[in-house]
Short mmCIF file of C-alpha atoms in Angstrom, two decimals:
data_model
loop_
_atom_site.label_atom_id
_atom_site.label_comp_id
_atom_site.label_asym_id
_atom_site.label_seq_id
_atom_site.Cartn_x
_atom_site.Cartn_y
_atom_site.Cartn_z
CA MET A 24 14.49 81.03 75.68
CA PHE A 25 13.13 77.67 76.67
CA ARG A 26 9.54 78.80 76.07
CA ARG A 27 10.31 79.82 72.48
CA ARG A 28 11.84 76.46 71.63
CA THR A 29 8.86 74.66 73.03
CA GLN A 30 6.47 76.68 70.93
CA THR A 31 8.55 76.18 67.79
CA SER A 32 8.76 72.46 68.25
CA ALA A 33 5.04 72.29 68.82
CA GLU A 34 4.34 74.28 65.68
CA ASP A 35 6.78 72.18 63.60
CA SER A 36 5.16 68.90 64.63
CA PRO A 37 3.43 67.15 61.67
CA VAL A 38 -0.34 67.44 61.54
CA PRO A 39 -2.23 64.49 60.02
CA VAL A 40 -3.94 65.51 56.79
CA GLU A 41 -7.28 63.91 55.95
CA ASP A 42 -7.19 61.84 52.79
CA PRO A 43 -9.87 63.16 50.38
CA LYS A 44 -10.16 59.64 48.82
CA PRO A 45 -10.46 57.09 51.56
CA HIS A 46 -9.23 53.61 50.67
CA SER A 47 -12.02 51.80 52.47
CA THR A 48 -14.82 50.58 50.21
CA PRO A 49 -18.24 51.79 51.23
CA GLY A 50 -20.54 49.03 52.46
CA LYS A 51 -23.66 47.76 50.72
CA GLY A 52 -25.82 49.00 53.49
CA ARG A 53 -26.73 45.40 54.46
CA PRO A 54 -24.83 42.32 55.68
CA THR A 55 -23.74 39.70 53.17
CA PRO A 56 -26.18 36.76 53.34
CA LYS A 57 -24.91 33.33 54.21
CA ARG A 58 -24.78 30.63 51.55
CA SER A 59 -27.51 28.58 53.20
CA GLU A 60 -29.77 31.63 53.34
CA ALA A 61 -29.17 32.44 49.67
CA GLN A 62 -29.96 28.86 48.62
CA GLY A 63 -33.06 28.89 50.75
CA ARG A 64 -34.34 32.01 49.03
CA ARG A 65 -33.84 30.48 45.59
CA ARG A 66 -35.86 27.41 46.48
CA SER A 67 -39.54 27.55 45.78
CA PRO A 68 -41.65 27.29 48.89
CA VAL A 69 -43.24 23.90 49.47
CA THR A 70 -46.72 24.05 50.84
CA ALA A 71 -48.37 21.02 52.40
CA PRO A 72 -51.84 20.06 51.16
CA SER A 73 -54.55 21.77 53.15
CA ASN A 74 -56.92 18.79 53.18
CA ARG A 75 -57.26 15.17 52.12
CA LYS A 76 -58.82 16.04 48.76
CA GLU A 77 -55.87 18.25 47.88
CA ALA A 78 -53.44 15.49 48.92
CA TYR A 79 -55.22 12.99 46.64
CA ARG A 80 -55.09 15.46 43.75
CA LEU A 81 -51.34 16.01 44.19
CA ALA A 82 -50.76 12.26 44.43
CA ARG A 83 -52.70 11.68 41.19
CA GLU A 84 -50.69 14.36 39.43
CA ARG A 85 -47.41 12.81 40.58
CA ASP A 86 -48.54 9.35 39.46
CA LYS A 87 -49.64 10.71 36.09
CA ALA A 88 -46.29 12.44 35.54
CA LEU A 89 -44.43 9.28 36.53
CA ARG A 90 -46.46 7.12 34.14
CA SER A 91 -45.88 9.63 31.36
CA ARG A 92 -42.12 9.52 31.89
CA GLN A 93 -42.16 5.72 31.97
CA ARG A 94 -44.21 5.56 28.78
CA GLU A 95 -41.82 7.92 27.00
CA ALA A 96 -38.90 5.82 28.15
CA MET A 97 -40.54 2.63 26.85
CA LEU A 98 -41.25 4.25 23.50
CA ARG A 99 -37.60 5.24 23.28
CA GLY A 100 -36.68 1.61 23.92
CA ASP A 101 -35.10 2.25 27.30
CA ASP A 102 -34.46 -1.22 28.68
CA ARG A 103 -34.62 0.02 32.30
CA ALA A 104 -38.24 1.13 31.87
CA LEU A 105 -39.47 -2.25 30.61
CA PRO A 106 -40.90 -5.03 32.79
CA VAL A 107 -38.43 -7.71 33.88
CA ARG A 108 -39.79 -10.28 31.41
CA ASP A 109 -39.06 -7.92 28.47
CA ARG A 110 -35.56 -6.81 29.45
CA GLY A 111 -32.30 -7.89 27.92
CA PRO A 112 -30.80 -8.16 24.43
CA VAL A 113 -32.19 -11.67 23.87
CA ARG A 114 -35.80 -10.54 24.42
CA LYS A 115 -35.17 -7.49 22.23
CA PHE A 116 -33.89 -9.78 19.46
CA ALA A 117 -36.99 -12.01 19.75
CA ARG A 118 -39.35 -9.02 19.53
CA ASP A 119 -37.59 -7.57 16.50
CA TRP A 120 -37.53 -10.98 14.80
CA VAL A 121 -41.31 -11.33 15.18
CA ASP A 122 -42.14 -7.71 14.37
CA SER A 123 -40.08 -7.74 11.17
CA ARG A 124 -42.27 -10.51 9.66
CA ARG A 125 -45.90 -11.00 8.71
CA LEU A 126 -46.97 -14.15 10.53
CA PRO A 127 -50.36 -15.96 10.36
CA GLY A 128 -50.94 -15.71 14.11
CA GLN A 129 -51.38 -11.94 14.03
CA TYR A 130 -54.40 -12.30 11.70
CA PHE A 131 -56.23 -14.87 13.82
CA LEU A 132 -58.31 -12.46 15.92
CA PRO A 133 -59.21 -10.11 13.03
CA VAL A 134 -60.39 -13.01 10.86
CA VAL A 135 -62.48 -14.53 13.65
CA PHE A 136 -63.97 -11.13 14.48
CA VAL A 137 -64.97 -10.47 10.86
CA ILE A 138 -66.55 -13.91 10.47
CA MET A 139 -68.52 -13.46 13.68
CA LEU A 140 -69.84 -10.10 12.47
CA LEU A 141 -70.88 -11.61 9.15
CA SER A 142 -72.69 -14.42 10.94
CA MET A 143 -74.82 -11.86 12.83
CA VAL A 144 -75.85 -9.88 9.75
CA PRO A 145 -79.45 -10.71 8.68
CA PHE A 146 -78.59 -12.06 5.24
CA PRO A 147 -81.05 -14.19 3.28
CA ILE A 148 -81.19 -17.79 4.40
CA GLN A 149 -78.97 -19.08 1.58
CA ILE A 150 -76.23 -16.50 2.18
CA ARG A 151 -76.49 -16.90 5.93
CA SER A 152 -76.08 -20.65 5.65
CA ALA A 153 -72.98 -20.17 3.47
CA VAL A 154 -71.47 -17.74 5.97
CA LEU A 155 -72.03 -20.14 8.86
CA LEU A 156 -70.47 -22.95 6.82
CA VAL A 157 -67.40 -20.82 6.10
CA TYR A 158 -67.18 -19.88 9.77
CA THR A 159 -67.42 -23.50 10.89
CA LEU A 160 -64.78 -24.73 8.43
CA SER A 161 -62.39 -21.79 8.56
CA LEU A 162 -62.03 -21.56 12.34
CA PRO A 163 -60.24 -24.93 12.77
CA VAL A 164 -58.06 -24.20 9.74
CA VAL A 165 -57.01 -20.82 11.13
CA MET A 166 -56.27 -22.36 14.54
CA VAL A 167 -54.07 -25.04 12.96
CA LEU A 168 -52.17 -22.40 11.00
CA VAL A 169 -51.66 -20.33 14.15
CA LEU A 170 -50.35 -23.31 16.12
CA ALA A 171 -48.04 -24.37 13.29
CA GLY A 172 -46.77 -20.81 12.97
CA SER A 173 -46.16 -20.59 16.71
CA PHE A 174 -44.04 -23.75 16.73
CA TYR A 175 -42.10 -22.49 13.73
CA VAL A 176 -41.46 -19.09 15.35
CA ALA A 177 -40.41 -20.64 18.65
CA GLY A 178 -37.91 -22.98 17.00
CA ARG A 179 -36.39 -20.38 14.67
CA VAL A 180 -36.04 -17.68 17.30
CA LYS A 181 -34.47 -20.05 19.82
CA LYS A 182 -32.00 -21.35 17.23
CA GLU A 183 -30.96 -17.93 15.94
CA ALA A 184 -30.74 -16.50 19.47
CA ALA A 185 -28.42 -19.33 20.50
CA GLU A 186 -26.14 -18.53 17.57
CA LYS A 187 -26.16 -14.78 18.17
CA PHE A 188 -25.98 -14.82 21.98
CA PRO A 189 -23.82 -17.79 23.03
CA GLY A 190 -23.78 -18.28 26.77
CA GLU A 191 -26.92 -16.20 27.39
CA ASN A 192 -29.95 -17.53 29.22
CA LEU A 193 -32.46 -18.61 26.56
CA LYS A 194 -35.05 -20.07 28.92
CA GLY A 195 -38.56 -19.30 27.66
CA ILE A 196 -37.40 -17.29 24.65
CA GLY A 197 -39.22 -19.54 22.16
CA PHE A 198 -42.53 -19.30 24.05
CA TYR A 199 -42.00 -15.54 24.40
CA ALA A 200 -41.63 -15.11 20.64
CA ALA A 201 -44.54 -17.44 19.87
CA MET A 202 -46.91 -15.55 22.14
CA ARG A 203 -45.93 -12.25 20.55
CA SER A 204 -46.46 -13.66 17.07
CA SER A 205 -50.08 -14.56 17.96
CA GLN A 206 -50.95 -10.97 18.92
CA MET A 207 -52.19 -8.22 16.66
CA ARG A 208 -49.42 -5.82 15.83
CA ARG A 209 -51.24 -2.83 17.36
CA LEU A 210 -51.75 -4.68 20.64
CA ARG A 211 -48.17 -5.81 21.13
CA PHE A 212 -46.23 -4.61 24.13
CA PRO A 213 -43.58 -3.29 24.12
CA LYS A 214 -44.43 -1.45 20.96
CA PRO A 215 -42.71 -2.72 17.79
CA THR A 216 -39.57 -0.81 16.88
CA VAL A 217 -39.29 -2.31 13.39
CA LEU A 218 -41.72 -2.61 10.50
CA PRO A 219 -42.23 -5.75 8.40
CA GLY A 220 -39.03 -6.10 6.44
CA GLY A 221 -36.85 -4.82 9.28
CA ILE A 222 -37.28 -1.11 8.63
CA PRO A 223 -36.93 0.86 11.90
CA VAL A 224 -40.05 2.60 13.16
CA GLU A 225 -39.82 6.38 13.50
CA LEU A 226 -41.10 7.00 17.03
CA LYS A 227 -43.21 10.09 17.55
CA LYS A 228 -41.65 12.67 19.84
#
């Protein structure tokens, strides 16, 4: 009697059934990489120069790239890329004032250069004598015009800057504008951003 009950209870006991669809997600077959490892793989490997010549070449390339970026910034008019003496709104105003006008000082060097070339050409004696006479008389006249124009530019720029920028430091602004007015337009630095008449220059990209 007791044996039969024991067998029945053993047969009636629940048997665990295997789930055909396990809930666990199968693995990737490899461990998940750490964040530092993943970032390290994305970074390009940095190789040190093998010799001194290679190090010089890399340094030259870096300097060239840096100068190129600085030049582009200056052409865009980025004030941070300019030398200290050219920074600030007052200096920018002085440059634009000079560049927007045709002043006698900018023609001084071209005129002198042309006269010197003519004086070296083997003209006949009469023509050569006339050229030398023109050169001798015109040089002082051109210098006087340049000096007079420089004083005029310095006074006007300083006066207008004081009206437009009250409270700003105007030390040396007149001399700064006068020196720029005596340079050829192509040789001016920073490059002009306005044409004669005040028309903005379209910078090449």
